[in-house]
Each structure stands twice: as structure tokens, then as C-alpha cells.
mmCIF file of C-alpha atoms in Angstrom:
data_model
loop_
_atom_site.group_PDB
_atom_site.id
_atom_site.type_symbol
_atom_site.label_atom_id
_atom_site.label_comp_id
_atom_site.label_asym_id
_atom_site.label_seq_id
_atom_site.Cartn_x
_atom_site.Cartn_y
_atom_site.Cartn_z
ATOM 1 C CA MET J 1 5.240 34.516 -81.237
ATOM 2 C CA VAL J 2 6.803 32.284 -78.602
ATOM 3 C CA VAL J 3 9.822 34.589 -78.343
ATOM 4 C CA ILE J 4 7.580 37.664 -78.005
ATOM 5 C CA PHE J 5 5.520 35.915 -75.326
ATOM 6 C CA TYR J 6 8.544 35.034 -73.199
ATOM 7 C CA TYR J 7 10.122 38.462 -73.734
ATOM 8 C CA SER J 8 6.941 40.216 -72.587
ATOM 9 C CA GLY J 9 6.584 37.867 -69.630
ATOM 10 C CA ILE J 10 10.170 38.373 -68.459
ATOM 11 C CA TYR J 11 9.881 42.140 -68.910
ATOM 12 C CA LEU J 12 6.665 42.368 -66.868
ATOM 13 C CA LEU J 13 8.089 40.053 -64.218
ATOM 14 C CA THR J 14 11.153 42.305 -63.948
ATOM 15 C CA VAL J 15 8.880 45.301 -63.365
ATOM 16 C CA GLU J 16 7.079 43.433 -60.577
ATOM 17 C CA ILE J 17 10.382 42.410 -58.964
ATOM 18 C CA LYS J 18 11.589 46.033 -58.996
ATOM 19 C CA GLN J 19 8.389 47.133 -57.293
ATOM 20 C CA MET J 20 8.765 44.352 -54.733
ATOM 21 C CA LEU J 21 12.352 45.345 -53.926
ATOM 22 C CA LYS J 22 11.414 49.007 -53.517
ATOM 23 C CA TYR J 23 8.168 48.735 -51.566
ATOM 24 C CA ARG J 24 8.899 45.427 -49.736
ATOM 25 C CA SER J 25 5.918 44.558 -47.528
ATOM 26 C CA LYS J 26 3.777 47.388 -48.966
ATOM 27 C CA TYR J 27 3.997 45.708 -52.366
ATOM 28 C CA PHE J 28 1.712 42.838 -51.381
ATOM 29 C CA THR J 29 -1.673 44.267 -52.274
ATOM 30 C CA LEU J 30 -4.529 42.545 -54.074
ATOM 31 C CA PHE J 31 -3.705 44.157 -57.416
ATOM 32 C CA ASN J 32 0.016 43.384 -57.249
ATOM 33 C CA ILE J 33 -0.617 39.784 -56.222
ATOM 34 C CA PHE J 34 -2.892 39.259 -59.232
ATOM 35 C CA ASP J 35 -0.308 40.928 -61.467
ATOM 36 C CA SER J 36 2.439 38.576 -60.296
ATOM 37 C CA CYS J 37 0.263 35.450 -60.373
ATOM 38 C CA SER J 38 -1.006 36.181 -63.882
ATOM 39 C CA ILE J 39 2.561 36.577 -65.180
ATOM 40 C CA ILE J 40 4.122 33.612 -63.370
ATOM 41 C CA LEU J 41 1.252 31.172 -63.902
ATOM 42 C CA GLY J 42 0.870 32.233 -67.526
ATOM 43 C CA MET J 43 4.524 31.498 -68.278
ATOM 44 C CA ILE J 44 4.505 28.205 -66.345
ATOM 45 C CA VAL J 45 1.326 26.873 -67.957
ATOM 46 C CA PHE J 46 2.423 27.933 -71.436
ATOM 47 C CA SER J 47 5.775 26.196 -70.900
ATOM 48 C CA LEU J 48 4.041 23.012 -69.718
ATOM 49 C CA ILE J 49 1.694 23.014 -72.701
ATOM 50 C CA LEU J 50 4.583 23.650 -75.083
ATOM 51 C CA ALA J 51 6.710 20.877 -73.579
ATOM 52 C CA ASN J 52 3.776 18.454 -73.461
ATOM 53 C CA THR J 53 2.985 19.135 -77.131
ATOM 54 C CA PHE J 54 6.529 18.317 -78.236
ATOM 55 C CA ILE J 55 6.838 15.211 -76.050
ATOM 56 C CA LYS J 56 3.425 13.620 -76.673
ATOM 57 C CA ILE J 57 1.773 13.196 -80.043
ATOM 58 C CA ASN J 58 -1.780 13.384 -78.686
ATOM 59 C CA GLY J 59 -1.232 16.872 -77.285
ATOM 60 C CA ILE J 60 -2.544 17.773 -73.835
ATOM 61 C CA ASP J 61 -3.647 14.649 -71.982
ATOM 62 C CA ASP J 62 -2.565 15.485 -68.428
ATOM 63 C CA GLU J 63 -5.248 16.281 -65.853
ATOM 64 C CA SER J 64 -2.993 18.594 -63.839
ATOM 65 C CA ILE J 65 -2.165 20.695 -66.918
ATOM 66 C CA ILE J 66 -5.852 21.067 -67.784
ATOM 67 C CA PHE J 67 -6.672 22.130 -64.224
ATOM 68 C CA ALA J 68 -3.758 24.584 -64.123
ATOM 69 C CA THR J 69 -4.832 26.017 -67.482
ATOM 70 C CA SER J 70 -8.399 26.580 -66.287
ATOM 71 C CA VAL J 71 -7.198 28.333 -63.112
ATOM 72 C CA THR J 72 -4.740 30.467 -65.087
ATOM 73 C CA ALA J 73 -7.443 31.448 -67.582
ATOM 74 C CA LEU J 74 -9.659 32.655 -64.725
ATOM 75 C CA ILE J 75 -6.792 34.662 -63.188
ATOM 76 C CA LEU J 76 -5.976 36.240 -66.559
ATOM 77 C CA TRP J 77 -9.588 37.341 -67.033
ATOM 78 C CA ILE J 78 -9.583 38.864 -63.538
ATOM 79 C CA GLU J 79 -6.287 40.572 -64.362
ATOM 80 C CA MET J 80 -7.839 42.032 -67.514
ATOM 81 C CA LEU J 81 -10.732 43.339 -65.410
ATOM 82 C CA LEU J 82 -8.272 44.946 -62.989
ATOM 83 C CA CYS J 83 -6.432 46.567 -65.895
ATOM 84 C CA LEU J 84 -9.700 48.248 -66.899
ATOM 85 C CA ARG J 85 -9.635 50.214 -63.638
ATOM 86 C CA LEU J 86 -8.162 53.049 -65.708
ATOM 87 C CA PHE J 87 -11.787 53.826 -66.600
ATOM 88 C CA SER J 88 -13.704 55.628 -63.865
ATOM 89 C CA GLY J 89 -16.874 53.518 -63.938
ATOM 90 C CA ILE J 90 -15.090 50.184 -63.679
ATOM 91 C CA ALA J 91 -12.641 51.534 -61.086
ATOM 92 C CA ILE J 92 -15.488 52.624 -58.803
ATOM 93 C CA ASN J 93 -17.146 49.193 -59.119
ATOM 94 C CA ILE J 94 -13.853 47.487 -58.265
ATOM 95 C CA TYR J 95 -13.493 49.724 -55.213
ATOM 96 C CA ILE J 96 -17.068 48.941 -54.112
ATOM 97 C CA PHE J 97 -16.469 45.201 -54.558
ATOM 98 C CA GLY J 98 -13.248 45.375 -52.538
ATOM 99 C CA SER J 99 -14.948 47.331 -49.752
ATOM 100 C CA ILE J 100 -17.824 44.850 -49.549
ATOM 101 C CA LEU J 101 -15.419 41.902 -49.504
ATOM 102 C CA GLU J 102 -13.350 43.490 -46.741
ATOM 103 C CA LYS J 103 -16.405 44.142 -44.569
ATOM 104 C CA VAL J 104 -18.140 40.772 -45.003
ATOM 105 C CA LEU J 105 -15.013 38.612 -44.684
ATOM 106 C CA PRO J 106 -15.277 38.366 -40.856
ATOM 107 C CA PHE J 107 -18.953 37.475 -41.242
ATOM 108 C CA PHE J 108 -18.047 34.790 -43.794
ATOM 109 C CA THR J 109 -15.674 33.296 -41.214
ATOM 110 C CA PHE J 110 -18.471 33.248 -38.643
ATOM 111 C CA MET J 111 -20.846 31.716 -41.188
ATOM 112 C CA PHE J 112 -18.282 29.105 -42.271
ATOM 113 C CA VAL J 113 -17.772 27.917 -38.683
ATOM 114 C CA LEU J 114 -21.530 27.504 -38.242
ATOM 115 C CA ILE J 115 -21.844 25.585 -41.517
ATOM 116 C CA VAL J 116 -18.982 23.257 -40.584
ATOM 117 C CA GLY J 117 -20.550 22.717 -37.154
ATOM 118 C CA PHE J 118 -23.971 21.792 -38.542
ATOM 119 C CA GLY J 119 -22.392 19.664 -41.275
ATOM 120 C CA HIS J 120 -20.270 17.756 -38.786
ATOM 121 C CA SER J 121 -23.312 17.121 -36.584
ATOM 122 C CA MET J 122 -25.344 15.798 -39.518
ATOM 123 C CA PHE J 123 -22.430 13.638 -40.660
ATOM 124 C CA ILE J 124 -22.281 11.996 -37.219
ATOM 125 C CA LEU J 125 -26.058 11.569 -37.097
ATOM 126 C CA PHE J 126 -26.234 9.929 -40.531
ATOM 127 C CA GLY J 127 -23.131 7.851 -39.804
ATOM 128 C CA PHE J 128 -25.029 5.483 -37.474
ATOM 129 C CA PRO J 129 -28.474 4.984 -39.056
ATOM 130 C CA SER J 130 -29.043 1.531 -37.526
ATOM 131 C CA ILE J 131 -28.330 2.720 -33.976
ATOM 132 C CA VAL J 132 -30.500 5.841 -34.018
ATOM 133 C CA ASP J 133 -33.173 4.187 -36.206
ATOM 134 C CA LEU J 134 -32.632 6.685 -38.993
ATOM 135 C CA HIS J 135 -34.475 5.029 -41.883
ATOM 136 C CA PRO J 136 -36.870 6.322 -44.551
ATOM 137 C CA SER J 137 -40.578 6.130 -43.819
ATOM 138 C CA ALA J 138 -42.549 3.138 -45.100
ATOM 139 C CA SER J 139 -44.452 5.244 -47.635
ATOM 140 C CA ASN J 140 -41.209 6.125 -49.402
ATOM 141 C CA LEU J 141 -39.590 2.696 -49.491
ATOM 142 C CA THR J 142 -41.186 1.908 -52.871
ATOM 143 C CA GLY J 143 -39.368 4.804 -54.438
ATOM 144 C CA GLY J 144 -35.970 3.443 -53.489
ATOM 145 C CA THR J 145 -33.543 4.440 -50.775
ATOM 146 C CA PRO J 146 -32.888 8.186 -50.821
ATOM 147 C CA ASP J 147 -29.331 9.366 -51.291
ATOM 148 C CA ASN J 148 -27.416 10.337 -48.184
ATOM 149 C CA PRO J 149 -26.381 13.989 -48.632
ATOM 150 C CA PHE J 150 -24.073 13.697 -45.592
ATOM 151 C CA ASP J 151 -22.118 10.643 -46.717
ATOM 152 C CA THR J 152 -18.648 12.206 -46.288
ATOM 153 C CA PRO J 153 -17.461 15.201 -44.219
ATOM 154 C CA LEU J 154 -16.990 17.294 -47.371
ATOM 155 C CA ASP J 155 -20.429 16.334 -48.711
ATOM 156 C CA ALA J 156 -21.904 17.172 -45.319
ATOM 157 C CA ILE J 157 -20.401 20.676 -45.378
ATOM 158 C CA LEU J 158 -21.498 21.312 -48.977
ATOM 159 C CA SER J 159 -25.002 19.985 -48.269
ATOM 160 C CA THR J 160 -25.281 22.203 -45.207
ATOM 161 C CA TYR J 161 -24.250 25.202 -47.307
ATOM 162 C CA ASN J 162 -27.056 24.325 -49.768
ATOM 163 C CA TRP J 163 -29.462 23.564 -46.943
ATOM 164 C CA SER J 164 -32.541 24.893 -48.724
ATOM 165 C CA THR J 165 -32.159 22.237 -51.462
ATOM 166 C CA ILE J 166 -32.072 19.257 -49.056
ATOM 167 C CA ASN J 167 -35.226 17.167 -48.638
ATOM 168 C CA LEU J 168 -35.357 15.380 -45.277
ATOM 169 C CA GLY J 169 -39.071 14.643 -45.449
ATOM 170 C CA ASP J 170 -38.421 10.947 -46.144
ATOM 171 C CA TYR J 171 -37.273 10.374 -42.553
ATOM 172 C CA ASN J 172 -39.572 10.010 -39.527
ATOM 173 C CA TYR J 173 -36.838 10.460 -36.927
ATOM 174 C CA TRP J 174 -38.144 13.399 -34.871
ATOM 175 C CA PRO J 175 -34.735 14.611 -33.542
ATOM 176 C CA LEU J 176 -33.628 14.935 -37.172
ATOM 177 C CA LYS J 177 -36.695 17.023 -38.017
ATOM 178 C CA LEU J 178 -36.088 19.229 -34.974
ATOM 179 C CA PHE J 179 -32.436 19.607 -35.901
ATOM 180 C CA ALA J 180 -33.389 20.458 -39.501
ATOM 181 C CA PHE J 181 -35.889 23.064 -38.264
ATOM 182 C CA ILE J 182 -33.250 24.782 -36.105
ATOM 183 C CA ALA J 183 -30.707 24.691 -38.935
ATOM 184 C CA SER J 184 -33.225 26.179 -41.372
ATOM 185 C CA ILE J 185 -33.932 29.098 -39.047
ATOM 186 C CA ILE J 186 -30.259 29.837 -38.377
ATOM 187 C CA LEU J 187 -28.681 29.115 -41.769
ATOM 188 C CA VAL J 188 -31.429 30.133 -44.172
ATOM 189 C CA LEU J 189 -33.488 32.744 -42.364
ATOM 190 C CA ILE J 190 -31.135 34.564 -39.970
ATOM 191 C CA LEU J 191 -27.741 34.334 -41.698
ATOM 192 C CA LEU J 192 -29.128 35.076 -45.153
ATOM 193 C CA ASN J 193 -30.881 38.236 -43.983
ATOM 194 C CA MET J 194 -27.832 39.280 -41.958
ATOM 195 C CA ILE J 195 -25.512 39.085 -44.957
ATOM 196 C CA ILE J 196 -28.015 40.922 -47.181
ATOM 197 C CA ALA J 197 -28.321 43.749 -44.642
ATOM 198 C CA LEU J 198 -24.554 43.914 -44.130
ATOM 199 C CA MET J 199 -23.803 44.001 -47.851
ATOM 200 C CA ASN J 200 -26.477 46.631 -48.467
ATOM 201 C CA ASP J 201 -25.053 48.928 -45.783
ATOM 202 C CA THR J 202 -21.497 48.373 -47.009
ATOM 203 C CA PHE J 203 -22.537 49.046 -50.607
ATOM 204 C CA ASN J 204 -24.114 52.381 -49.693
ATOM 205 C CA ASN J 205 -21.028 53.486 -47.754
ATOM 206 C CA ALA J 206 -18.655 52.342 -50.510
ATOM 207 C CA LYS J 207 -20.743 54.125 -53.138
ATOM 208 C CA GLU J 208 -20.430 57.391 -51.212
ATOM 209 C CA ASP J 209 -16.647 56.947 -50.947
ATOM 210 C CA GLY J 210 -16.336 55.870 -54.588
ATOM 211 C CA LYS J 211 -14.550 59.025 -55.730
ATOM 212 C CA PHE J 212 -11.946 58.678 -52.998
ATOM 213 C CA GLY J 213 -11.382 55.050 -53.968
ATOM 214 C CA LEU J 214 -11.109 56.061 -57.630
ATOM 215 C CA LEU J 215 -8.272 58.437 -56.795
ATOM 216 C CA GLY J 216 -6.516 55.668 -54.893
ATOM 217 C CA LEU J 217 -6.754 53.294 -57.853
ATOM 218 C CA LYS J 218 -5.418 55.981 -60.195
ATOM 219 C CA LEU J 219 -2.521 56.513 -57.808
ATOM 220 C CA ASP J 220 -1.695 52.795 -58.005
ATOM 221 C CA CYS J 221 -1.707 52.977 -61.799
ATOM 222 C CA LEU J 222 0.661 55.964 -61.749
ATOM 223 C CA ILE J 223 3.062 54.127 -59.453
ATOM 224 C CA ILE J 224 3.127 51.203 -61.885
ATOM 225 C CA GLU J 225 3.641 53.650 -64.752
ATOM 226 C CA SER J 226 6.667 55.135 -62.976
ATOM 227 C CA PHE J 227 8.487 51.820 -63.289
ATOM 228 C CA VAL J 228 7.710 51.523 -66.993
ATOM 229 C CA ALA J 229 8.422 55.112 -68.101
ATOM 230 C CA LEU J 230 11.446 56.187 -66.068
ATOM 231 C CA LYS J 231 12.257 59.048 -68.478
ATOM 232 C CA ASN J 232 9.337 61.174 -67.309
ATOM 233 C CA MET J 233 9.817 60.810 -63.563
ATOM 234 C CA PHE J 234 9.292 64.541 -62.902
ATOM 235 C CA ILE J 235 5.892 64.551 -64.636
ATOM 236 C CA LEU J 236 4.865 61.339 -62.903
ATOM 237 C CA ASN J 237 5.889 62.636 -59.482
ATOM 238 C CA TYR J 238 3.836 65.772 -60.129
ATOM 239 C CA LYS J 239 0.793 63.641 -61.062
ATOM 240 C CA VAL J 240 1.220 61.578 -57.906
ATOM 241 C CA PHE J 241 1.414 64.782 -55.832
ATOM 242 C CA ILE J 242 -1.811 66.124 -57.407
ATOM 243 C CA LEU J 243 -3.658 62.851 -56.777
ATOM 244 C CA LYS J 244 -2.480 62.667 -53.174
ATOM 245 C CA ARG J 245 -3.660 66.244 -52.629
ATOM 246 C CA GLU J 246 -7.093 65.449 -54.093
ATOM 247 C CA MET J 247 -7.338 62.319 -51.939
ATOM 248 C CA PHE J 248 -6.484 64.356 -48.830
ATOM 249 C CA PHE J 249 -9.126 67.027 -49.487
ATOM 250 C CA ASN J 250 -11.769 64.435 -50.407
ATOM 251 C CA LYS J 251 -11.051 62.511 -47.230
ATOM 252 C CA LEU J 252 -11.205 65.723 -45.191
ATOM 253 C CA LEU J 253 -14.509 66.639 -46.824
ATOM 254 C CA MET J 254 -16.038 63.214 -46.128
ATOM 255 C CA ARG J 255 -15.088 63.483 -42.448
ATOM 256 C CA ASN J 256 -16.508 66.990 -41.966
ATOM 257 C CA LEU J 257 -19.563 66.696 -44.213
ATOM 258 C CA PRO J 258 -21.963 65.605 -41.412
ATOM 259 C CA ARG J 259 -20.855 68.600 -39.283
ATOM 260 C CA PHE J 260 -21.385 71.007 -42.200
ATOM 261 C CA ILE J 261 -24.884 69.614 -42.741
ATOM 262 C CA ARG J 262 -25.787 70.019 -39.067
ATOM 263 C CA ASP J 263 -24.496 73.593 -39.011
#
């Protein structure tokens, strides 16, 4: 089984290298990156586990190996999901997910900067409680000192991201309450509704273009197949030509559909 595993891994890695040498910069797509990572990480982690088992009697007792194994397992499951794009229903969902991710990524950057900004401000404010008189109210002292959710910069960012779960009612410092009110409006009310509206609009557009995206995913699968079955290159080239023609006419139809409806 070990020999079969390494043989399959080397064979698949060779296929990826051939694609990389032929397509160069065009090779680096999301699907190809997951293909390469799943192969390379799978072989590395399996080799580490195998070596660790022979060296140590207790088996796996290294934290880094356990973490690498968990990450590799997640990547392999995602790779299996991407392999199922041969089926139309799953392929359309993958295309919709990719379209939504592409559209909301700039908004996520904007949202991340705001979260870091609010988290940094709260970290500074809670960093000097004696100077700004930031102490719990007298009615809550019997219950013990509340935990500081902004103790470290990382905790401050994570707490700001989960702003709706933070309870700042134990403090009577009015600038903190004002700051919390502003943050609640911006982070919870405005940003949350913005991302819901953006994702809803992107989902509707991606659903309409789902057939075009399905043809593109099938074209990617045929290109991968051309490296595995080199004996039937003529048939594969014909299939690629047919898919490209269908993609062209579908794209042309999507562009002119509003004009046809108006006419």
C-alpha cells in the first residue's frame, strides 16, 4: 500500500508539473493550486507520520505533525469536493461560490480594516484602566472582576469581530458606552446588512451565469484529461473545441438578452 501511495503521488505530481511547464502563469488557478497542495502536503505528511512511527514507539506525539495532518485532511476534503465538479449540480454550486467569493473579497478587506481599527482602539482604551477610570460598576463587584476581552491585540481583533457577544454593561465609563454604541451601529447593523445585500445580488447574478460557468469547469476537466490520456488527443481537442464554441454562444446570448427582451 505504501508503494502504491507513493507511485500515485509521484504520477499525479508529474502531471501537475507538465501542466505548469506548458501553461506557466496561466496554470496558477484555484483548482490547480488545490490539486498541487493536496498532492504535496499528502506525501509530506504521510512521510512524516511514517518516519515518526518507526522512530518513536508511542507513535505520533509531535504537535506540528498533528496540526499539519489536520490541515492536510481539510485540503483533501476540499480537493474531493472539487473533483465532484464533473457533476453539473455540484459544478454550478462551485461556480456560484467562487463568484461570490470574488465579489465580496474587496468588501472583506474593507471590513477587516474597520475591525482592526476598532479592536486597536479598544485595546488601547482597556490598556490603561487606572488612568481613564475604567472599572466595573459597584453593583457588579460582588460577582467578581469581569474578563477583559481586549487583553491582547489578537484578542481585541477577535472580540471586535464577535462584537454582538461582548457585554460591556458592567462598566460605567460613558466614553466606552458611546464608543460601543458607534461600533455596534457600524459593525453589526451597517456592515452585516451590506454583506447580506452584496452576497444576495452576487448569488442571483452567478445563478443566471451558472451554465456558462459549468462549461468553463468542464473545459478545465478536459484539459486535465488531455495530460492523462495522450492517446486520444484528437478526440479531446474536438471536445475542447465544442465546449469553447458553446461558451462563446452562451456568453453572446447573455450579453444580448436584455436587448432582445426590450425589442
